[in-house]
Short mmCIF file of C-alpha atoms and ligand atoms in Angstrom, two decimals:
data_model
loop_
_atom_site.label_atom_id
_atom_site.label_comp_id
_atom_site.label_asym_id
_atom_site.label_seq_id
_atom_site.Cartn_x
_atom_site.Cartn_y
_atom_site.Cartn_z
CA MET G 217 109.75 110.94 96.84
CA GLU G 218 109.39 107.50 98.17
CA SER G 219 110.04 104.43 96.00
CA TYR G 220 110.40 100.61 95.98
CA HIS G 221 113.70 99.32 95.03
CA ILE G 222 113.29 95.69 93.84
CA ARG G 223 116.10 93.14 92.84
CA GLY G 224 114.22 90.42 90.96
CA GLY G 225 115.01 86.71 90.09
CA THR G 226 114.41 85.08 93.47
CA PRO G 227 111.51 82.46 93.76
CA LEU G 228 109.21 83.57 96.74
CA HIS G 229 108.44 81.01 99.29
CA GLY G 230 107.00 80.87 102.86
CA GLU G 231 103.89 81.72 104.50
CA TYR G 232 101.89 85.08 104.55
CA PRO G 233 98.86 85.86 106.77
CA VAL G 234 96.27 87.87 104.77
CA LYS G 235 95.21 91.16 106.22
CA GLY G 236 91.65 92.74 106.64
CA ALA G 237 89.84 93.81 103.29
CA LYS G 238 90.28 97.41 102.18
CA ASN G 239 87.00 97.17 100.15
CA ALA G 240 85.18 95.95 103.28
CA ALA G 241 86.64 98.35 105.68
CA LEU G 242 85.82 101.57 103.74
CA PRO G 243 81.98 100.95 103.41
CA ILE G 244 81.92 99.59 107.12
CA LEU G 245 83.71 102.84 108.37
CA ALA G 246 81.06 104.88 106.58
CA ALA G 247 78.32 102.66 108.26
CA ALA G 248 79.51 103.42 111.55
CA LEU G 249 77.84 106.78 111.19
CA CYS G 250 74.43 105.00 110.72
CA LYS G 251 74.02 104.07 114.49
CA GLY G 252 75.34 106.69 116.87
CA GLY G 253 77.39 104.61 119.12
CA ILE G 254 81.03 103.61 119.95
CA HIS G 255 81.83 100.81 117.42
CA GLU G 256 84.94 98.53 117.65
CA ILE G 257 86.18 97.47 114.11
CA TYR G 258 88.78 94.85 114.16
CA GLY G 259 91.08 93.65 111.26
CA CYS G 260 90.96 96.98 109.58
CA PRO G 261 94.11 97.39 107.37
CA ASP G 262 96.48 100.28 108.11
CA ILE G 263 96.45 101.77 104.74
CA GLY G 264 96.25 105.33 103.27
CA ASP G 265 92.46 104.95 102.32
CA ALA G 266 91.41 103.89 105.68
CA SER G 267 93.35 106.79 107.28
CA VAL G 268 91.75 109.37 105.10
CA MET G 269 88.32 107.75 105.85
CA MET G 270 88.93 108.17 109.49
CA ASP G 271 89.90 111.85 108.97
CA ILE G 272 86.72 112.32 106.98
CA LEU G 273 84.69 110.77 109.88
CA LYS G 274 86.34 112.98 112.40
CA GLY G 275 85.67 116.10 110.19
CA LEU G 276 82.07 115.20 110.46
CA GLY G 277 82.19 115.14 114.24
CA ALA G 278 82.91 111.43 114.88
CA ASP G 279 85.84 110.50 117.04
CA CYS G 280 88.28 107.76 115.55
CA ARG G 281 91.21 106.22 116.90
CA ARG G 282 93.40 103.17 116.00
CA ASP G 283 94.03 100.81 118.95
CA GLY G 284 96.29 98.13 117.62
CA ASN G 285 94.48 96.08 115.07
CA CYS G 286 91.08 97.68 116.29
CA LEU G 287 89.49 100.99 115.03
CA VAL G 288 87.32 102.56 117.57
CA VAL G 289 84.76 104.84 116.04
CA ASP G 290 82.61 107.05 118.35
CA SER G 291 79.83 108.40 116.23
CA ARG G 292 77.59 109.57 118.94
CA GLN G 293 77.94 113.30 117.90
CA LEU G 294 77.84 114.50 114.45
CA THR G 295 78.53 118.05 113.70
CA SER G 296 77.82 119.89 110.44
CA ALA G 297 81.41 120.55 109.73
CA ALA G 298 82.49 120.54 106.13
CA VAL G 299 85.41 118.28 105.60
CA PRO G 300 88.38 119.99 104.04
CA ARG G 301 88.13 119.53 100.15
CA GLN G 302 91.66 118.30 99.56
CA LEU G 303 91.14 115.54 102.15
CA MET G 304 88.06 114.23 100.34
CA SER G 305 89.71 114.47 96.86
CA MET G 306 91.85 111.74 98.04
CA LEU G 307 89.17 109.15 98.57
CA ARG G 308 86.41 108.14 95.97
CA SER G 309 84.95 105.66 98.53
CA SER G 310 83.76 108.61 100.46
CA VAL G 311 80.70 108.20 98.27
CA PHE G 312 79.47 105.78 100.83
CA LEU G 313 79.11 108.62 103.12
CA MET G 314 76.08 109.74 101.00
CA GLY G 315 74.01 106.66 102.18
CA SER G 316 75.12 106.71 105.86
CA LEU G 317 74.64 110.50 106.23
CA LEU G 318 71.27 110.53 104.67
CA MET G 319 70.34 107.70 106.87
CA ARG G 320 71.55 109.39 110.15
CA THR G 321 70.76 113.05 109.43
CA GLY G 322 68.24 113.05 106.48
CA GLU G 323 70.71 115.29 104.47
CA ALA G 324 74.07 115.09 102.62
CA VAL G 325 75.76 117.36 100.16
CA VAL G 326 78.70 115.82 98.12
CA TYR G 327 80.76 117.31 95.42
CA ARG G 328 80.56 115.81 91.94
CA PRO G 329 83.53 113.48 91.54
CA GLY G 330 85.76 113.59 88.64
CA GLY G 331 87.05 110.41 86.97
CA CYS G 332 90.04 108.69 88.31
CA ASN G 333 93.03 106.83 86.84
CA ILE G 334 90.86 103.80 85.83
CA GLY G 335 87.88 105.26 84.45
CA SER G 336 85.18 107.92 84.52
CA ARG G 337 83.47 106.21 87.44
CA PRO G 338 80.18 108.13 87.17
CA ILE G 339 77.54 108.06 90.13
CA ASP G 340 74.36 107.96 88.17
CA ILE G 341 73.09 104.52 89.75
CA HIS G 342 73.73 106.02 93.18
CA THR G 343 71.70 109.15 92.63
CA ASP G 344 68.85 107.37 90.52
CA GLY G 345 68.69 104.81 93.32
CA LEU G 346 68.33 107.46 96.14
CA ARG G 347 65.59 109.03 93.96
CA HIS G 348 63.71 105.87 93.63
CA LEU G 349 64.05 105.27 97.34
CA GLY G 350 62.20 108.67 97.94
CA TYR G 351 65.07 111.12 98.53
CA THR G 352 65.15 114.54 96.85
CA VAL G 353 68.39 114.72 94.82
CA THR G 354 69.35 117.98 93.08
CA GLU G 355 72.57 117.99 91.05
CA ASP G 356 74.55 120.66 89.25
CA GLU G 357 77.77 120.51 87.79
CA GLU G 358 79.69 120.90 90.83
CA LYS G 359 77.70 119.37 93.64
CA ILE G 360 74.78 117.08 94.59
CA VAL G 361 72.39 117.79 97.37
CA CYS G 362 70.33 115.01 99.03
CA SER G 363 67.72 115.07 101.41
CA GLY G 364 64.60 113.23 102.76
CA ARG G 365 63.72 109.84 104.11
CA CYS G 366 63.54 106.54 102.49
CA ARG G 367 59.84 105.86 101.58
CA GLY G 368 60.65 102.17 101.18
CA GLY G 369 59.63 100.22 97.90
CA ARG G 370 61.54 98.48 95.13
CA TYR G 371 64.66 99.48 92.90
CA VAL G 372 66.31 97.52 90.37
CA LEU G 373 69.92 98.54 89.84
CA PRO G 374 70.62 99.00 86.14
CA TYR G 375 74.06 97.36 86.72
CA PRO G 376 75.25 95.49 89.78
CA SER G 377 77.51 98.58 90.92
CA VAL G 378 79.16 97.52 94.33
CA GLY G 379 79.45 101.01 95.58
CA ALA G 380 75.84 101.89 94.62
CA THR G 381 74.60 98.73 96.24
CA GLU G 382 76.30 99.52 99.47
CA ASN G 383 75.21 103.17 99.54
CA LEU G 384 71.57 102.19 98.81
CA MET G 385 71.55 99.52 101.57
CA MET G 386 72.62 102.25 104.06
CA ALA G 387 70.30 104.91 102.72
CA ALA G 388 67.26 102.41 102.91
CA LEU G 389 67.70 102.17 106.70
CA SER G 390 66.33 105.73 107.30
CA GLY G 391 62.57 104.75 106.37
CA ASP G 392 60.30 102.71 108.58
CA GLY G 393 59.08 100.36 105.67
CA LEU G 394 60.54 97.74 103.52
CA THR G 395 62.94 98.47 100.81
CA VAL G 396 63.84 95.78 98.29
CA LEU G 397 66.96 96.34 96.17
CA GLU G 398 67.38 93.97 92.91
CA ASN G 399 70.22 93.16 90.67
CA CYS G 400 72.63 93.99 93.54
CA ALA G 401 76.33 93.45 93.49
CA ILE G 402 77.08 90.23 95.15
CA GLU G 403 80.64 90.72 96.27
CA PRO G 404 81.82 89.31 99.49
CA GLU G 405 82.38 92.81 100.90
CA ILE G 406 78.56 93.57 100.67
CA LEU G 407 78.09 90.54 102.93
CA ASP G 408 80.52 91.98 105.31
CA LEU G 409 78.73 95.44 105.30
CA GLN G 410 75.30 93.56 106.01
CA GLY G 411 77.16 91.73 108.94
CA PHE G 412 78.35 94.97 110.47
CA LEU G 413 74.86 96.77 109.91
CA ARG G 414 73.11 93.74 111.72
CA THR G 415 75.58 93.89 114.55
CA CYS G 416 74.35 97.44 115.12
CA GLY G 417 70.87 95.85 115.12
CA PHE G 418 69.70 96.98 111.65
CA GLN G 419 67.43 94.51 109.79
CA VAL G 420 69.32 93.76 106.31
CA TYR G 421 68.92 90.47 104.49
CA GLY G 422 69.96 88.88 101.31
CA ALA G 423 73.52 90.26 100.78
CA GLY G 424 75.39 87.99 98.56
CA THR G 425 72.30 87.26 96.54
CA GLY G 426 71.17 89.65 93.98
CA THR G 427 68.21 90.74 96.06
CA ILE G 428 68.59 92.77 99.31
CA ALA G 429 65.77 93.47 101.72
CA VAL G 430 66.11 96.42 104.17
CA LEU G 431 63.59 97.16 106.93
CA GLY G 432 63.97 100.75 107.96
CA GLY G 433 64.52 101.56 111.78
CA LYS G 434 67.14 102.51 114.20
CA GLY G 435 70.08 100.57 115.08
CA ILE G 436 69.96 99.34 118.76
CA SER G 437 73.63 98.62 119.74
CA ASP G 438 77.28 99.53 119.33
CA ALA G 439 79.09 97.17 117.12
CA MET G 440 82.13 94.81 117.76
CA TYR G 441 83.06 93.66 114.39
CA PHE G 442 85.84 91.62 112.67
CA ILE G 443 86.35 92.68 108.93
CA MET G 444 86.64 89.79 106.21
CA GLU G 445 90.13 89.08 104.75
CA ASP G 446 91.20 90.95 101.66
CA ARG G 447 90.61 88.61 98.79
CA ILE G 448 92.53 90.98 96.36
CA GLU G 449 95.56 91.14 98.60
CA ALA G 450 95.52 87.53 98.72
CA ALA G 451 95.27 87.07 94.97
CA THR G 452 98.22 89.69 94.77
CA TYR G 453 100.44 87.41 96.85
CA LEU G 454 99.54 84.33 95.11
CA MET G 455 100.42 85.87 91.72
CA ALA G 456 103.71 87.00 93.31
CA LEU G 457 104.40 83.45 94.19
CA ALA G 458 103.39 82.20 90.85
CA GLY G 459 105.23 84.93 89.01
CA THR G 460 108.50 84.24 90.66
CA GLY G 461 108.14 80.45 90.25
CA GLY G 462 107.86 80.11 94.00
CA GLU G 463 105.78 78.14 96.47
CA GLY G 464 103.97 79.21 99.44
CA ILE G 465 100.94 79.27 101.87
CA LEU G 466 98.47 82.15 102.54
CA THR G 467 96.79 81.85 105.90
CA GLY G 468 93.57 83.40 107.04
CA VAL G 469 91.72 83.30 103.86
CA ARG G 470 88.87 81.27 102.43
CA GLY G 471 89.74 79.78 98.93
CA ARG G 472 86.15 80.04 97.95
CA LEU G 473 86.40 83.60 97.82
CA LEU G 474 88.98 83.41 95.04
CA GLY G 475 87.59 80.67 92.83
CA SER G 476 87.77 82.37 89.42
CA VAL G 477 91.46 83.71 90.40
CA LEU G 478 92.67 80.00 91.34
CA GLN G 479 91.20 78.74 88.44
CA VAL G 480 93.21 80.91 86.33
CA LEU G 481 96.33 80.08 87.92
CA GLU G 482 95.71 76.44 87.69
CA ASN G 483 95.20 76.98 83.91
CA MET G 484 98.60 78.48 83.99
CA GLY G 485 100.07 75.41 85.53
CA CYS G 486 100.00 76.24 89.26
CA ARG G 487 99.06 73.35 91.56
CA ILE G 488 96.75 74.84 94.25
CA ARG G 489 95.13 73.31 97.41
CA SER G 490 92.68 75.51 99.25
CA PHE G 491 91.16 74.75 102.67
CA GLN G 492 88.82 76.53 105.01
CA ASP G 493 91.24 79.17 105.85
CA ARG G 494 94.40 78.88 103.75
CA ILE G 495 95.69 78.52 100.24
CA GLU G 496 98.85 76.43 99.03
CA LEU G 497 100.29 77.25 95.73
CA VAL G 498 103.19 75.67 93.90
CA SER G 499 104.34 77.07 90.69
CA PRO G 500 105.39 75.27 87.61
CA GLU G 501 108.81 75.72 85.94
CA ARG G 502 107.23 78.31 83.65
CA LEU G 503 103.50 79.56 83.65
CA ARG G 504 101.71 79.00 80.52
CA SER G 505 99.24 81.47 78.99
CA PRO G 506 95.63 81.02 80.40
CA GLY G 507 94.18 81.77 76.92
CA MET G 508 91.46 84.45 77.29
CA VAL G 509 90.41 85.97 80.51
CA SER G 510 87.51 88.61 80.74
CA THR G 511 86.93 90.56 83.98
CA ALA G 512 83.44 90.41 85.49
CA PRO G 513 81.32 91.13 88.83
CA TYR G 514 81.93 88.60 91.43
CA PRO G 515 82.24 85.51 91.22
CA GLY G 516 83.89 86.24 87.69
CA PHE G 517 87.64 87.20 87.51
CA PRO G 518 88.03 90.35 89.58
CA THR G 519 89.03 93.60 87.58
CA ASP G 520 91.15 94.36 90.72
CA CYS G 521 93.25 91.54 89.79
CA GLN G 522 93.57 92.24 86.01
CA PRO G 523 96.72 94.32 86.05
CA GLN G 524 98.57 91.55 88.14
CA LEU G 525 97.40 88.90 85.74
CA MET G 526 98.76 91.12 82.89
CA THR G 527 102.13 90.99 84.51
CA LEU G 528 102.09 87.18 84.92
CA ALA G 529 101.08 86.83 81.10
CA VAL G 530 104.08 88.94 79.95
CA CYS G 531 106.43 85.99 80.89
CA ALA G 532 104.04 83.01 80.43
CA ALA G 533 104.47 80.78 77.43
CA GLY G 534 102.14 81.70 74.57
CA GLU G 535 99.60 84.50 73.83
CA THR G 536 97.13 85.79 76.43
CA ARG G 537 93.98 87.88 75.75
CA ILE G 538 92.72 90.00 78.58
CA CYS G 539 89.42 91.65 78.18
CA GLU G 540 88.72 94.48 80.92
CA GLU G 541 84.94 94.62 80.90
CA ILE G 542 84.49 96.64 84.14
CA PHE G 543 86.60 99.77 83.87
CA GLU G 544 87.15 101.71 80.49
CA ASN G 545 90.86 102.71 81.43
CA ARG G 546 92.43 100.22 83.48
CA PHE G 547 95.74 99.37 81.23
CA SER G 548 97.78 102.14 82.59
CA HIS G 549 100.40 99.61 83.76
CA LYS G 550 100.92 98.40 80.03
CA LYS G 551 103.43 101.28 79.05
CA GLU G 552 105.28 100.64 82.22
CA LEU G 553 105.51 97.09 81.61
CA MET G 554 106.68 97.63 78.01
CA LYS G 555 109.55 99.80 79.39
CA MET G 556 110.72 96.29 81.09
CA GLY G 557 110.36 94.58 77.68
CA ALA G 558 106.81 93.43 77.82
CA ASN G 559 105.10 92.63 74.37
CA ILE G 560 101.57 94.10 74.89
CA GLU G 561 98.96 95.40 72.52
CA THR G 562 95.79 97.14 73.62
CA CYS G 563 92.88 98.07 71.56
CA GLY G 564 89.66 99.47 73.83
CA LYS G 565 88.96 97.04 76.46
CA ASN G 566 91.21 94.15 74.89
CA ALA G 567 94.81 93.46 75.65
CA ILE G 568 96.90 90.95 73.84
CA ILE G 569 100.13 89.66 75.51
CA LYS G 570 102.87 87.67 73.75
CA GLY G 571 104.92 85.82 76.59
CA ILE G 572 108.62 86.75 76.49
CA GLY G 573 111.44 84.83 78.44
CA ARG G 574 112.32 87.48 81.05
CA LEU G 575 111.55 91.17 81.91
CA GLN G 576 114.45 93.60 82.29
CA GLY G 577 114.57 95.78 85.24
CA ALA G 578 113.80 99.50 84.69
CA GLU G 579 112.36 102.67 86.53
CA VAL G 580 108.73 102.55 86.13
CA CYS G 581 105.92 104.72 87.76
CA ALA G 582 102.73 103.48 89.43
CA GLN G 583 99.67 105.16 88.01
CA ASP G 584 97.03 103.62 90.32
CA LEU G 585 96.58 101.15 92.94
CA ARG G 586 96.38 97.75 91.29
CA GLY G 587 98.61 98.72 88.37
CA GLY G 588 101.14 99.72 90.68
CA ALA G 589 100.99 96.44 92.55
CA ALA G 590 101.48 94.77 88.85
CA LEU G 591 104.62 96.78 88.54
CA VAL G 592 105.95 95.38 91.82
CA LEU G 593 105.19 91.85 90.68
CA ALA G 594 107.06 92.58 87.50
CA GLY G 595 110.00 94.03 89.31
CA LEU G 596 110.40 90.54 91.34
CA MET G 597 110.15 88.63 88.14
CA ALA G 598 112.66 90.76 86.32
CA GLU G 599 116.41 90.59 85.95
CA GLU G 600 118.54 93.39 87.60
CA GLU G 601 116.90 96.19 89.59
CA THR G 602 113.60 97.79 89.16
CA VAL G 603 112.53 101.12 90.72
CA VAL G 604 108.89 101.66 91.17
CA THR G 605 107.81 105.31 92.10
CA GLY G 606 104.41 106.71 92.71
CA ILE G 607 103.95 104.29 95.45
CA HIS G 608 101.62 106.30 97.37
CA HIS G 609 99.02 104.78 94.92
CA ILE G 610 100.05 101.46 96.33
CA GLU G 611 100.25 102.34 99.85
CA ARG G 612 96.44 103.55 99.62
CA GLY G 613 95.46 99.98 99.50
CA TYR G 614 98.11 97.54 100.54
CA GLU G 615 99.46 97.57 104.12
CA GLY G 616 103.11 97.09 104.16
CA LEU G 617 103.44 95.38 100.64
CA GLU G 618 107.25 95.49 100.63
CA ARG G 619 107.34 93.98 104.26
CA GLY G 620 104.96 91.11 103.27
CA LEU G 621 107.10 90.31 100.05
CA ARG G 622 110.25 90.39 102.12
CA LEU G 623 108.68 87.90 104.53
CA LEU G 624 108.35 85.70 101.45
CA GLY G 625 111.92 86.06 100.52
CA GLY G 626 111.51 89.05 98.20
CA ASN G 627 114.37 91.54 97.61
CA ILE G 628 112.31 94.82 98.03
CA GLU G 629 113.25 97.99 99.98
CA LYS G 630 111.17 101.21 100.27
CA LYS G 631 113.55 104.08 99.89
CA ASN G 632 112.85 107.78 100.24
CA GLU G 633 114.79 109.77 97.88
CA ARG G 634 115.07 113.58 97.45
CA LYS G 635 113.56 114.35 94.13
CA THR G 636 116.37 114.56 91.63
CA LYS G 637 116.03 116.50 88.30
CA LYS G 638 116.13 113.11 86.55
CA THR G 639 113.44 111.49 88.56
CA GLU G 640 111.43 114.62 88.51
CA GLU G 641 111.65 114.59 84.74
CA SER G 642 110.87 110.91 84.40
CA ALA G 643 107.84 111.15 86.82
CA ALA G 644 106.44 114.12 85.02
CA GLU G 645 106.90 112.51 81.59
CA VAL G 646 104.49 109.54 82.57
CA GLY G 647 102.39 111.88 84.45
CA CYS G 648 103.26 110.38 87.76
CA VAL G 649 102.64 113.28 90.14
CA SER G 650 103.52 112.57 93.71
CA ALA G 651 101.15 114.89 95.39
CA ASP G 652 98.18 114.27 93.47
CA HIS G 653 96.16 110.91 94.27
CA GLY G 654 94.27 111.40 91.06
CA SER G 655 90.97 109.93 92.38
CA SER G 656 87.82 111.85 92.57
CA PRO G 657 86.86 114.72 94.92
CA TRP G 658 83.90 113.79 97.18
CA VAL G 659 83.09 116.31 99.85
CA PRO G 660 80.13 115.55 101.78
CA VAL G 661 79.16 118.67 103.59
CA LEU G 662 76.44 118.59 106.14
CA SER G 663 73.93 121.27 105.72
CA HIS G 664 73.02 120.57 109.16
CA VAL G 665 72.80 117.72 111.84
C1 EPZ H 24 84.28 98.98 94.01
O1 EPZ H 24 84.44 100.12 93.23
C2 EPZ H 24 85.85 98.71 94.44
N1 EPZ H 24 86.09 99.79 95.31
C3 EPZ H 24 86.68 98.61 93.30
O2 EPZ H 24 88.19 98.37 93.88
C4 EPZ H 24 86.20 97.63 92.35
O3 EPZ H 24 87.31 97.60 91.04
C5 EPZ H 24 84.95 97.81 91.88
O4 EPZ H 24 83.94 97.89 93.10
C6 EPZ H 24 84.44 96.65 91.08
O5 EPZ H 24 84.51 95.37 91.82
C7 EPZ H 24 85.61 99.70 96.75
O6 EPZ H 24 84.94 98.72 96.96
C8 EPZ H 24 86.26 100.81 97.60
P1 EPZ H 24 81.22 99.72 90.64
P2 EPZ H 24 83.00 100.93 92.71
O7 EPZ H 24 80.30 100.95 91.16
O8 EPZ H 24 82.02 100.85 93.60
C9 EPZ H 24 80.14 101.89 86.59
C10 EPZ H 24 90.32 98.89 94.08
O9 EPZ H 24 91.24 98.70 93.46
N2 EPZ H 24 79.19 102.69 87.40
O10 EPZ H 24 80.91 98.30 90.78
O11 EPZ H 24 83.26 102.24 92.14
C11 EPZ H 24 81.60 102.30 86.86
O12 EPZ H 24 81.93 103.14 86.31
C12 EPZ H 24 89.11 99.46 93.67
O13 EPZ H 24 90.29 98.26 95.22
C13 EPZ H 24 78.41 103.43 86.68
O14 EPZ H 24 78.43 103.68 85.59
O15 EPZ H 24 82.58 99.97 91.55
C14 EPZ H 24 82.46 101.06 86.44
O16 EPZ H 24 82.61 101.09 85.13
C15 EPZ H 24 89.23 99.99 92.25
N3 EPZ H 24 77.61 104.43 87.34
C16 EPZ H 24 81.32 99.68 86.89
O17 EPZ H 24 80.08 100.53 86.86
C17 EPZ H 24 77.44 104.25 88.77
O18 EPZ H 24 76.57 104.94 89.47
C18 EPZ H 24 81.60 99.09 88.13
O19 EPZ H 24 81.66 100.15 89.21
C19 EPZ H 24 78.45 103.35 89.37
C20 EPZ H 24 79.23 102.46 88.78
#
């Protein structure tokens, strides 16, 4: 069982180059099926989720290989292979394959996802949108069968869902008319997906605004595409610098993508300078509470930074209120932080954190990706040693988190320990099951291609 062993108390300092965005790479890998070709995708992080997505694409007949910093996807031949279910149960983001498979093949069969550790995560907007675009969608309690072509027209998303926006963008490519999607999510990763699709020769306009126009048609070329930087990874490292009282520079990241995060860190006393492609942060002697912070769709405070902010609030002077408006169950890190001495009360979507002087090291267990990152930050801020188990959750979405933090002077080491009776009991106690990724089982099975 792998774990991070962290000895806290050292202010981080130095320079960290931000990697490519997980949440841009995953929809773009799915989109590589939209145009049969040999696509070169640069800057894709070497993370668990990307590896699973590559295996899924292989299971559908595409050829995928990593060539250093480049993923080469040959999607010229798709087969009607059913991807092994356990492979799909590891990656909720395989939902993007609905749109790309429908666009390419006119069919897609996916298995109904369960919830995951941060919420029920239904897909009603995805299926409702596909029906409005003209697809036939039949559902039972186990699977969803889609077929047909996009007839064009207009669809207003009832909520600016990131995944539904991306799925519908791809599904709308199959028609030969104009589709207009309104009330779309405007996260930067959606603009990146549009960039990739345009590189393939598709006509997609408006990503990053609330209205996206898609002209159906065939792609015309193979893509060579560079994925955008990971703004959530950047925010996580900024918070590690701030939480440990350090200072440093993140390179290869645009400050304007992190406006709401930088504002909160400044409200907590950090001095921040952001430039076209880097962000500098100097921490105060002690962070102060930012007051009340609510998560919101972009450009609001990202839900993917909420757990990390909670960790900072635990030691900030004063009382912090965090309202998690996006997912209904995204406080799994609270219990683990309280093992380290945190003073946190939660009720529904609200959390109240009373700042304490110092966290105490403990053995804690990651329950999900960003909650796990929050526990690593807590370990860096705590006295003595902290052991974080369940790190497979973290490695799904962060490439070499321990290496990056060591680069900034953090005392963190990854260890692979034989399961001892004690660790098994403690892991079982908090439901930290090492084999299960706990996310939803999507299994797109092509009925034919
Ligand atoms: C994307 O998830 C991200 N994942 C998430 O990042 C991120 O937290 C989320 O967007 C919000 O920004 C990827 O891009 C791979 P949503 P997604 O659809 O698309 C509800 C991380 O840590 N909803 O915008 O699933 C849903 O339940 C991950 O990197 C419906 O009700 O997010 C949630 O409450 C976690 N019906 C809210 O909308 C639907 O059909 C936002 O979900 C779809 C969503």
